[in-house]
């Protein structure tokens, strides 16, 4: 495995399409943080449909004072990125599907470091912007993205339909 220092004590490594079940677990944790009573078994279908060699996945492992990676790796954060087309300009750009840091490792700069990492990755491949979706109720994530210069471009609106 190819490890790279993300911030002191934390290493980032490229994930694999073979890590579907781990990605599903991280996605479920993400949504359960916000909607604790919901069942998110359906997220496995999302991962099955979208995880590919064209949608890179990165894991962050906590090494603490150690200089060698844990065996087996035990990720504490995840970043999964796809592609989108800007409907105004027609340009392809990175779209963040998932950014998750386990609660015990939050507020240590990992989310910020991951966002900077993916911004550099996107610039290296020629992207001029990055998109993401965030729940309006996720104030911590909104604060992070605002601090990093992200701005609201559109609003996704939903209406619940009554079944009669």
PDB file of C-alpha atoms in Angstrom:
ATOM      1  CA  UNK A   1       0.000   0.000   0.000  1.00  0.00           C
ATOM      2  CA  UNK A   2       1.153   3.478  -0.826  1.00  0.00           C
ATOM      3  CA  UNK A   3       0.860   5.755   2.225  1.00  0.00           C
ATOM      4  CA  UNK A   4       1.374   9.513   2.209  1.00  0.00           C
ATOM      5  CA  UNK A   5       1.453  11.804   5.244  1.00  0.00           C
ATOM      6  CA  UNK A   6      -1.738  13.869   5.373  1.00  0.00           C
ATOM      7  CA  UNK A   7      -1.126  15.649   8.684  1.00  0.00           C
ATOM      8  CA  UNK A   8       1.102  14.573  11.575  1.00  0.00           C
ATOM      9  CA  UNK A   9      -0.044  11.173  12.824  1.00  0.00           C
ATOM     10  CA  UNK A  10      -2.411  10.557   9.900  1.00  0.00           C
ATOM     11  CA  UNK A  11      -1.654   8.951   6.549  1.00  0.00           C
ATOM     12  CA  UNK A  12      -3.759   8.928   3.409  1.00  0.00           C
ATOM     13  CA  UNK A  13      -3.856   6.014   0.986  1.00  0.00           C
ATOM     14  CA  UNK A  14      -5.732   5.323  -2.217  1.00  0.00           C
ATOM     15  CA  UNK A  15      -8.630   2.950  -1.835  1.00  0.00           C
ATOM     16  CA  UNK A  16      -9.704   0.176  -4.151  1.00  0.00           C
ATOM     17  CA  UNK A  17     -12.957  -0.927  -5.744  1.00  0.00           C
ATOM     18  CA  UNK A  18     -12.509  -4.096  -3.665  1.00  0.00           C
ATOM     19  CA  UNK A  19     -13.299  -2.064  -0.525  1.00  0.00           C
ATOM     20  CA  UNK A  20     -17.001  -1.701  -1.301  1.00  0.00           C
ATOM     21  CA  UNK A  21     -18.212  -3.092   2.021  1.00  0.00           C
ATOM     22  CA  UNK A  22     -15.982  -0.722   4.000  1.00  0.00           C
ATOM     23  CA  UNK A  23     -17.207   2.228   1.931  1.00  0.00           C
ATOM     24  CA  UNK A  24     -20.816   1.191   2.580  1.00  0.00           C
ATOM     25  CA  UNK A  25     -20.092   1.122   6.333  1.00  0.00           C
ATOM     26  CA  UNK A  26     -18.622   4.632   6.195  1.00  0.00           C
ATOM     27  CA  UNK A  27     -21.574   5.914   4.155  1.00  0.00           C
ATOM     28  CA  UNK A  28     -24.005   4.385   6.627  1.00  0.00           C
ATOM     29  CA  UNK A  29     -22.179   6.005   9.555  1.00  0.00           C
ATOM     30  CA  UNK A  30     -22.323   9.364   7.762  1.00  0.00           C
ATOM     31  CA  UNK A  31     -26.075   9.241   7.300  1.00  0.00           C
ATOM     32  CA  UNK A  32     -26.769   7.660  10.706  1.00  0.00           C
ATOM     33  CA  UNK A  33     -24.998  10.608  12.349  1.00  0.00           C
ATOM     34  CA  UNK A  34     -27.644  12.883  10.832  1.00  0.00           C
ATOM     35  CA  UNK A  35     -30.649  10.539  10.745  1.00  0.00           C
ATOM     36  CA  UNK A  36     -30.168   8.041  13.595  1.00  0.00           C
ATOM     37  CA  UNK A  37     -33.533   6.269  13.244  1.00  0.00           C
ATOM     38  CA  UNK A  38     -33.316   5.580   9.507  1.00  0.00           C
ATOM     39  CA  UNK A  39     -32.268   2.322   7.854  1.00  0.00           C
ATOM     40  CA  UNK A  40     -29.555   2.873   5.254  1.00  0.00           C
ATOM     41  CA  UNK A  41     -29.202  -0.623   3.815  1.00  0.00           C
ATOM     42  CA  UNK A  42     -29.959   0.827   0.368  1.00  0.00           C
ATOM     43  CA  UNK A  43     -26.588   2.642   0.318  1.00  0.00           C
ATOM     44  CA  UNK A  44     -24.963  -0.604  -0.821  1.00  0.00           C
ATOM     45  CA  UNK A  45     -26.741  -0.128  -4.161  1.00  0.00           C
ATOM     46  CA  UNK A  46     -25.332   3.409  -4.438  1.00  0.00           C
ATOM     47  CA  UNK A  47     -21.796   2.135  -3.901  1.00  0.00           C
ATOM     48  CA  UNK A  48     -22.366  -0.736  -6.330  1.00  0.00           C
ATOM     49  CA  UNK A  49     -23.573   1.685  -8.998  1.00  0.00           C
ATOM     50  CA  UNK A  50     -20.985   4.456  -8.611  1.00  0.00           C
ATOM     51  CA  UNK A  51     -17.725   3.058  -7.207  1.00  0.00           C
ATOM     52  CA  UNK A  52     -15.302   2.494 -10.082  1.00  0.00           C
ATOM     53  CA  UNK A  53     -11.763   3.258 -11.194  1.00  0.00           C
ATOM     54  CA  UNK A  54     -13.135   6.648 -12.329  1.00  0.00           C
ATOM     55  CA  UNK A  55     -14.444   7.556  -8.862  1.00  0.00           C
ATOM     56  CA  UNK A  56     -11.387   7.602  -6.605  1.00  0.00           C
ATOM     57  CA  UNK A  57     -11.560   6.640  -2.980  1.00  0.00           C
ATOM     58  CA  UNK A  58      -9.071   7.581  -0.264  1.00  0.00           C
ATOM     59  CA  UNK A  59      -8.748   6.346   3.320  1.00  0.00           C
ATOM     60  CA  UNK A  60      -7.034   8.021   6.247  1.00  0.00           C
ATOM     61  CA  UNK A  61      -5.331   5.840   8.836  1.00  0.00           C
ATOM     62  CA  UNK A  62      -4.270   6.993  12.293  1.00  0.00           C
ATOM     63  CA  UNK A  63      -0.681   6.092  13.030  1.00  0.00           C
ATOM     64  CA  UNK A  64      -0.061   8.304  16.030  1.00  0.00           C
ATOM     65  CA  UNK A  65       3.641   8.194  16.862  1.00  0.00           C
ATOM     66  CA  UNK A  66       4.246   5.087  14.741  1.00  0.00           C
ATOM     67  CA  UNK A  67       6.245   5.409  11.536  1.00  0.00           C
ATOM     68  CA  UNK A  68       4.850   2.295   9.878  1.00  0.00           C
ATOM     69  CA  UNK A  69       1.296   1.785   8.657  1.00  0.00           C
ATOM     70  CA  UNK A  70      -1.045  -0.401  10.717  1.00  0.00           C
ATOM     71  CA  UNK A  71      -1.571  -3.942   9.497  1.00  0.00           C
ATOM     72  CA  UNK A  72      -4.302  -4.371   8.587  1.00  0.00           C
ATOM     73  CA  UNK A  73      -5.180  -0.711   7.983  1.00  0.00           C
ATOM     74  CA  UNK A  74      -7.972   0.678  10.126  1.00  0.00           C
ATOM     75  CA  UNK A  75      -9.313   3.846   8.505  1.00  0.00           C
ATOM     76  CA  UNK A  76     -10.676   6.719  10.566  1.00  0.00           C
ATOM     77  CA  UNK A  77     -11.722   8.876   7.603  1.00  0.00           C
ATOM     78  CA  UNK A  78     -12.874   8.479   4.039  1.00  0.00           C
ATOM     79  CA  UNK A  79     -13.024  10.626   0.911  1.00  0.00           C
ATOM     80  CA  UNK A  80     -14.872   9.447  -2.211  1.00  0.00           C
ATOM     81  CA  UNK A  81     -14.971  11.592  -5.342  1.00  0.00           C
ATOM     82  CA  UNK A  82     -16.838  11.351  -8.616  1.00  0.00           C
ATOM     83  CA  UNK A  83     -17.302  13.464 -11.701  1.00  0.00           C
ATOM     84  CA  UNK A  84     -19.973  15.975 -12.631  1.00  0.00           C
ATOM     85  CA  UNK A  85     -20.696  18.275 -15.544  1.00  0.00           C
ATOM     86  CA  UNK A  86     -21.370  21.928 -14.760  1.00  0.00           C
ATOM     87  CA  UNK A  87     -24.745  22.486 -16.418  1.00  0.00           C
ATOM     88  CA  UNK A  88     -23.959  26.168 -17.026  1.00  0.00           C
ATOM     89  CA  UNK A  89     -20.463  25.892 -18.548  1.00  0.00           C
ATOM     90  CA  UNK A  90     -20.417  22.267 -19.691  1.00  0.00           C
ATOM     91  CA  UNK A  91     -17.086  21.664 -17.930  1.00  0.00           C
ATOM     92  CA  UNK A  92     -16.314  18.400 -16.145  1.00  0.00           C
ATOM     93  CA  UNK A  93     -15.354  18.778 -12.493  1.00  0.00           C
ATOM     94  CA  UNK A  94     -14.810  16.740  -9.369  1.00  0.00           C
ATOM     95  CA  UNK A  95     -17.824  16.088  -7.178  1.00  0.00           C
ATOM     96  CA  UNK A  96     -17.377  14.931  -3.593  1.00  0.00           C
ATOM     97  CA  UNK A  97     -19.653  11.979  -2.905  1.00  0.00           C
ATOM     98  CA  UNK A  98     -18.496  11.423   0.665  1.00  0.00           C
ATOM     99  CA  UNK A  99     -16.254  13.013   3.268  1.00  0.00           C
ATOM    100  CA  UNK A 100     -16.423  11.361   6.677  1.00  0.00           C
ATOM    101  CA  UNK A 101     -14.231  11.468   9.771  1.00  0.00           C
ATOM    102  CA  UNK A 102     -15.107   9.231  12.730  1.00  0.00           C
ATOM    103  CA  UNK A 103     -16.221  11.300  15.743  1.00  0.00           C
ATOM    104  CA  UNK A 104     -13.181  10.410  17.893  1.00  0.00           C
ATOM    105  CA  UNK A 105     -10.862  12.056  15.340  1.00  0.00           C
ATOM    106  CA  UNK A 106     -12.887  15.166  14.490  1.00  0.00           C
ATOM    107  CA  UNK A 107     -11.713  18.734  15.124  1.00  0.00           C
ATOM    108  CA  UNK A 108      -8.091  17.782  14.436  1.00  0.00           C
ATOM    109  CA  UNK A 109      -7.822  19.224  10.920  1.00  0.00           C
ATOM    110  CA  UNK A 110      -8.451  15.973   9.043  1.00  0.00           C
ATOM    111  CA  UNK A 111     -11.511  17.239   7.150  1.00  0.00           C
ATOM    112  CA  UNK A 112      -9.686  20.411   6.126  1.00  0.00           C
ATOM    113  CA  UNK A 113      -6.628  18.403   5.058  1.00  0.00           C
ATOM    114  CA  UNK A 114      -8.795  16.043   2.992  1.00  0.00           C
ATOM    115  CA  UNK A 115     -10.527  18.951   1.284  1.00  0.00           C
ATOM    116  CA  UNK A 116      -7.185  20.527   0.407  1.00  0.00           C
ATOM    117  CA  UNK A 117      -5.923  17.144  -0.790  1.00  0.00           C
ATOM    118  CA  UNK A 118      -8.859  16.681  -3.160  1.00  0.00           C
ATOM    119  CA  UNK A 119      -8.616  20.291  -4.362  1.00  0.00           C
ATOM    120  CA  UNK A 120      -4.970  19.687  -5.325  1.00  0.00           C
ATOM    121  CA  UNK A 121      -5.891  16.391  -6.980  1.00  0.00           C
ATOM    122  CA  UNK A 122      -8.659  18.111  -8.979  1.00  0.00           C
ATOM    123  CA  UNK A 123      -6.393  20.970 -10.074  1.00  0.00           C
ATOM    124  CA  UNK A 124      -3.728  18.493 -11.211  1.00  0.00           C
ATOM    125  CA  UNK A 125      -6.228  16.812 -13.509  1.00  0.00           C
ATOM    126  CA  UNK A 126      -7.356  20.172 -14.913  1.00  0.00           C
ATOM    127  CA  UNK A 127     -10.577  20.804 -13.009  1.00  0.00           C
ATOM    128  CA  UNK A 128     -11.529  24.410 -12.368  1.00  0.00           C
ATOM    129  CA  UNK A 129     -14.054  23.744  -9.618  1.00  0.00           C
ATOM    130  CA  UNK A 130     -15.293  21.136  -7.145  1.00  0.00           C
ATOM    131  CA  UNK A 131     -18.885  20.459  -6.223  1.00  0.00           C
ATOM    132  CA  UNK A 132     -20.519  18.768  -3.280  1.00  0.00           C
ATOM    133  CA  UNK A 133     -23.870  18.405  -1.587  1.00  0.00           C
ATOM    134  CA  UNK A 134     -24.365  18.990   2.114  1.00  0.00           C
ATOM    135  CA  UNK A 135     -27.439  18.674   4.291  1.00  0.00           C
ATOM    136  CA  UNK A 136     -28.696  22.026   5.516  1.00  0.00           C
ATOM    137  CA  UNK A 137     -28.868  20.556   9.037  1.00  0.00           C
ATOM    138  CA  UNK A 138     -25.162  19.562   9.031  1.00  0.00           C
ATOM    139  CA  UNK A 139     -23.840  22.768  10.557  1.00  0.00           C
ATOM    140  CA  UNK A 140     -20.317  21.448  11.201  1.00  0.00           C
ATOM    141  CA  UNK A 141     -19.886  20.530   7.532  1.00  0.00           C
ATOM    142  CA  UNK A 142     -21.404  23.823   6.373  1.00  0.00           C
ATOM    143  CA  UNK A 143     -18.963  25.712   8.580  1.00  0.00           C
ATOM    144  CA  UNK A 144     -16.017  23.741   7.183  1.00  0.00           C
ATOM    145  CA  UNK A 145     -17.009  24.292   3.564  1.00  0.00           C
ATOM    146  CA  UNK A 146     -17.721  27.990   4.109  1.00  0.00           C
ATOM    147  CA  UNK A 147     -14.326  28.460   5.794  1.00  0.00           C
ATOM    148  CA  UNK A 148     -12.692  26.791   2.781  1.00  0.00           C
ATOM    149  CA  UNK A 149     -14.373  29.191   0.349  1.00  0.00           C
ATOM    150  CA  UNK A 150     -17.245  27.044  -0.933  1.00  0.00           C
ATOM    151  CA  UNK A 151     -20.381  28.931  -1.900  1.00  0.00           C
ATOM    152  CA  UNK A 152     -23.965  27.930  -2.514  1.00  0.00           C
ATOM    153  CA  UNK A 153     -24.646  27.769  -6.238  1.00  0.00           C
ATOM    154  CA  UNK A 154     -28.081  26.183  -6.184  1.00  0.00           C
ATOM    155  CA  UNK A 155     -30.613  24.769  -3.768  1.00  0.00           C
ATOM    156  CA  UNK A 156     -31.982  21.258  -4.036  1.00  0.00           C
ATOM    157  CA  UNK A 157     -35.662  21.413  -3.154  1.00  0.00           C
ATOM    158  CA  UNK A 158     -37.940  18.508  -2.285  1.00  0.00           C
ATOM    159  CA  UNK A 159     -41.637  18.168  -1.669  1.00  0.00           C
ATOM    160  CA  UNK A 160     -43.111  15.108   0.009  1.00  0.00           C
ATOM    161  CA  UNK A 161     -46.041  13.791  -2.008  1.00  0.00           C
ATOM    162  CA  UNK A 162     -49.070  12.382  -0.235  1.00  0.00           C
ATOM    163  CA  UNK A 163     -50.050   8.899  -1.338  1.00  0.00           C
ATOM    164  CA  UNK A 164     -53.824   8.753  -1.540  1.00  0.00           C
TER     165      UNK A 164
END
